[in-house]
mmCIF file of C-alpha atoms in Angstrom:
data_model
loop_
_atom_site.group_PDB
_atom_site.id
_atom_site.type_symbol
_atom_site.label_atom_id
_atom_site.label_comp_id
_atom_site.label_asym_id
_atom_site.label_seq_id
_atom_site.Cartn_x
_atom_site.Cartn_y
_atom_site.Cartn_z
ATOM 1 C CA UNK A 1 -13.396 -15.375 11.568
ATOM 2 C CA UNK A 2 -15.469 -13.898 8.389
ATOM 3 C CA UNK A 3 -14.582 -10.867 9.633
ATOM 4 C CA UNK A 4 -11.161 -11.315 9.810
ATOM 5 C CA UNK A 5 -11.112 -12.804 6.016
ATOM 6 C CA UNK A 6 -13.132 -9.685 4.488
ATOM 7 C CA UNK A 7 -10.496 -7.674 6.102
ATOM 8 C CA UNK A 8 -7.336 -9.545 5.037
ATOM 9 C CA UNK A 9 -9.328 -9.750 1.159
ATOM 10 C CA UNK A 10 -10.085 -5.858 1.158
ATOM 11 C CA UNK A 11 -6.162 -5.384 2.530
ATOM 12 C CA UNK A 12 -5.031 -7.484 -0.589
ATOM 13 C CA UNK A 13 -7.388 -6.156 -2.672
ATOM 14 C CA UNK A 14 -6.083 -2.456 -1.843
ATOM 15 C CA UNK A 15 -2.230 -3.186 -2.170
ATOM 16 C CA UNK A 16 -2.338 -5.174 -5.244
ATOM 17 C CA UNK A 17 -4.239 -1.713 -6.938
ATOM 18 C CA UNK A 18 -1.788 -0.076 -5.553
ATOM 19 C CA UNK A 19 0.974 -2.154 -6.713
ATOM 20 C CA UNK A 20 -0.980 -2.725 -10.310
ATOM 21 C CA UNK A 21 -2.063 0.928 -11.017
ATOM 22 C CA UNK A 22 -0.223 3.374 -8.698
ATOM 23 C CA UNK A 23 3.581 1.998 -8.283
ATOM 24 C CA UNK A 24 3.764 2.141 -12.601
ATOM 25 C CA UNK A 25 3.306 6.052 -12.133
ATOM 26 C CA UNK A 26 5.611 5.895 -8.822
ATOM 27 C CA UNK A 27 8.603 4.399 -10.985
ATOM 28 C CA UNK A 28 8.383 6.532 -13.820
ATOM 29 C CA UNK A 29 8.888 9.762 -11.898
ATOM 30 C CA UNK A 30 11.651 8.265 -10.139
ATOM 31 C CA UNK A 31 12.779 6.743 -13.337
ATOM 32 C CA UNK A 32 12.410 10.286 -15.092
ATOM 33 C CA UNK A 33 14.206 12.099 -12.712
ATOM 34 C CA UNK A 34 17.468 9.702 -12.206
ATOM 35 C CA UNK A 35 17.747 7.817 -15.798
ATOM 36 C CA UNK A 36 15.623 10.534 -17.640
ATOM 37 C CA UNK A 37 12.815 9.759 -20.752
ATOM 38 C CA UNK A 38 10.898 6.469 -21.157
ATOM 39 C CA UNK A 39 11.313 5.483 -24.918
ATOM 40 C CA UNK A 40 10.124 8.682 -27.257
ATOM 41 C CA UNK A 41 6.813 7.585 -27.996
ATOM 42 C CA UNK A 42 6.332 6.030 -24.236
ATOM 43 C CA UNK A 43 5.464 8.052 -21.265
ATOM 44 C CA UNK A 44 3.879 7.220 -17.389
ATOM 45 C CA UNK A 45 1.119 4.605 -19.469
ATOM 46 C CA UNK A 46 3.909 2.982 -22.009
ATOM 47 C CA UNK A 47 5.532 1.764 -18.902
ATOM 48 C CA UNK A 48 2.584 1.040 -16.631
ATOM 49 C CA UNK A 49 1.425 -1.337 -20.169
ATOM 50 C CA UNK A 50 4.915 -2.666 -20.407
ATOM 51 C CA UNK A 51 5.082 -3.568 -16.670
ATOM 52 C CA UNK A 52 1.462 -4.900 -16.734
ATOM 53 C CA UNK A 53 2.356 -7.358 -19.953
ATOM 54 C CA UNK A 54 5.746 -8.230 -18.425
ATOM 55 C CA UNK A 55 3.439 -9.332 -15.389
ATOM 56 C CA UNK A 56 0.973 -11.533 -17.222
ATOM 57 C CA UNK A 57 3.971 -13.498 -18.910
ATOM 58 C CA UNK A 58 5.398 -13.893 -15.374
ATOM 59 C CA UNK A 59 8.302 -12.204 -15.845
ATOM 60 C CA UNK A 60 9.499 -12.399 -11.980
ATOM 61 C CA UNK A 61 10.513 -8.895 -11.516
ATOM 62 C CA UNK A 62 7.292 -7.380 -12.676
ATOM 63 C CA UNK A 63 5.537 -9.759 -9.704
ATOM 64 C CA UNK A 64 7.705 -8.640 -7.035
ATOM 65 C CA UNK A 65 7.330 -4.827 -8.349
ATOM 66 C CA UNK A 66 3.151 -5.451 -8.085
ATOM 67 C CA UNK A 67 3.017 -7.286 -5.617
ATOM 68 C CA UNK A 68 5.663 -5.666 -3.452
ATOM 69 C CA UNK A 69 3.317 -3.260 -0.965
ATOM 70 C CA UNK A 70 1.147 -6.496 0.032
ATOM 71 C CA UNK A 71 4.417 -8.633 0.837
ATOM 72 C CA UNK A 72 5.689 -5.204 3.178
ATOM 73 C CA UNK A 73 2.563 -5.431 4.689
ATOM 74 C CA UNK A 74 3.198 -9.223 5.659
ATOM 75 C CA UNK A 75 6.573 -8.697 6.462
ATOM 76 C CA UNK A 76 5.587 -5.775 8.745
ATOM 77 C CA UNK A 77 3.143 -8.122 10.410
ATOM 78 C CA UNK A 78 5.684 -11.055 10.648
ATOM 79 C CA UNK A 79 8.178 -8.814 12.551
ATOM 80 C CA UNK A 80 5.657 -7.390 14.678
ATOM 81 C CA UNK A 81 4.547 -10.919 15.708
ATOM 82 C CA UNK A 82 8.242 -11.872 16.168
ATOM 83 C CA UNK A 83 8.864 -8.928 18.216
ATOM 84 C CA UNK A 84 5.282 -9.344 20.575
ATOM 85 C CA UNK A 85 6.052 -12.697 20.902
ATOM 86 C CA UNK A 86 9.894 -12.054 22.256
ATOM 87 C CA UNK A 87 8.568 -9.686 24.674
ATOM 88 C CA UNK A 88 6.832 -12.497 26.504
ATOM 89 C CA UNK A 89 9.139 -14.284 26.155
ATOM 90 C CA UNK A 90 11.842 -12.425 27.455
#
């Protein structure tokens, strides 16, 4: 059981820096290539600060964007359950 928490809390702990420091960069070379320039004065850490503020206020798109690679992770897991579980089943 202890074990099982460290590992779920070091999995967590992983994704959200991912989502929180790595997915910023992510969008703003994807961003840069189809829409083109952040603001003038912005660049890859304008948006990562923007994102990160628009998080703190809650703004509900910000969340998902953060914590998006934790909830694939779950939802991964979910369907793999699903899918074990309808084997035996079936």
């Amino acid at each position: 059981m202890r074990t099982t928490i460290k590992r779920e809390l070091v999995l967590a702990g992983s994704l959200l820096g991912l989502g929180f420091f790595v997915l910023p960069g992510a969008v703003y070379l994807v961003g840069q290539t189809v829409v083109g320039e952040y603001p003038a004065d912005g660049g890859v850490l304008a948006l990562a600060v923007d994102i990160w503020a628009d998080m703190f206020r809650g703004n509900p798109l910000a969340l998902v964007l953060v914590l998006s690679p934790y909830g694939i992770v779950q939802l991964l897991r979910l369907s793999r359950q699903l899918w074990r579980r309808q084997r035996r089943a079936g």
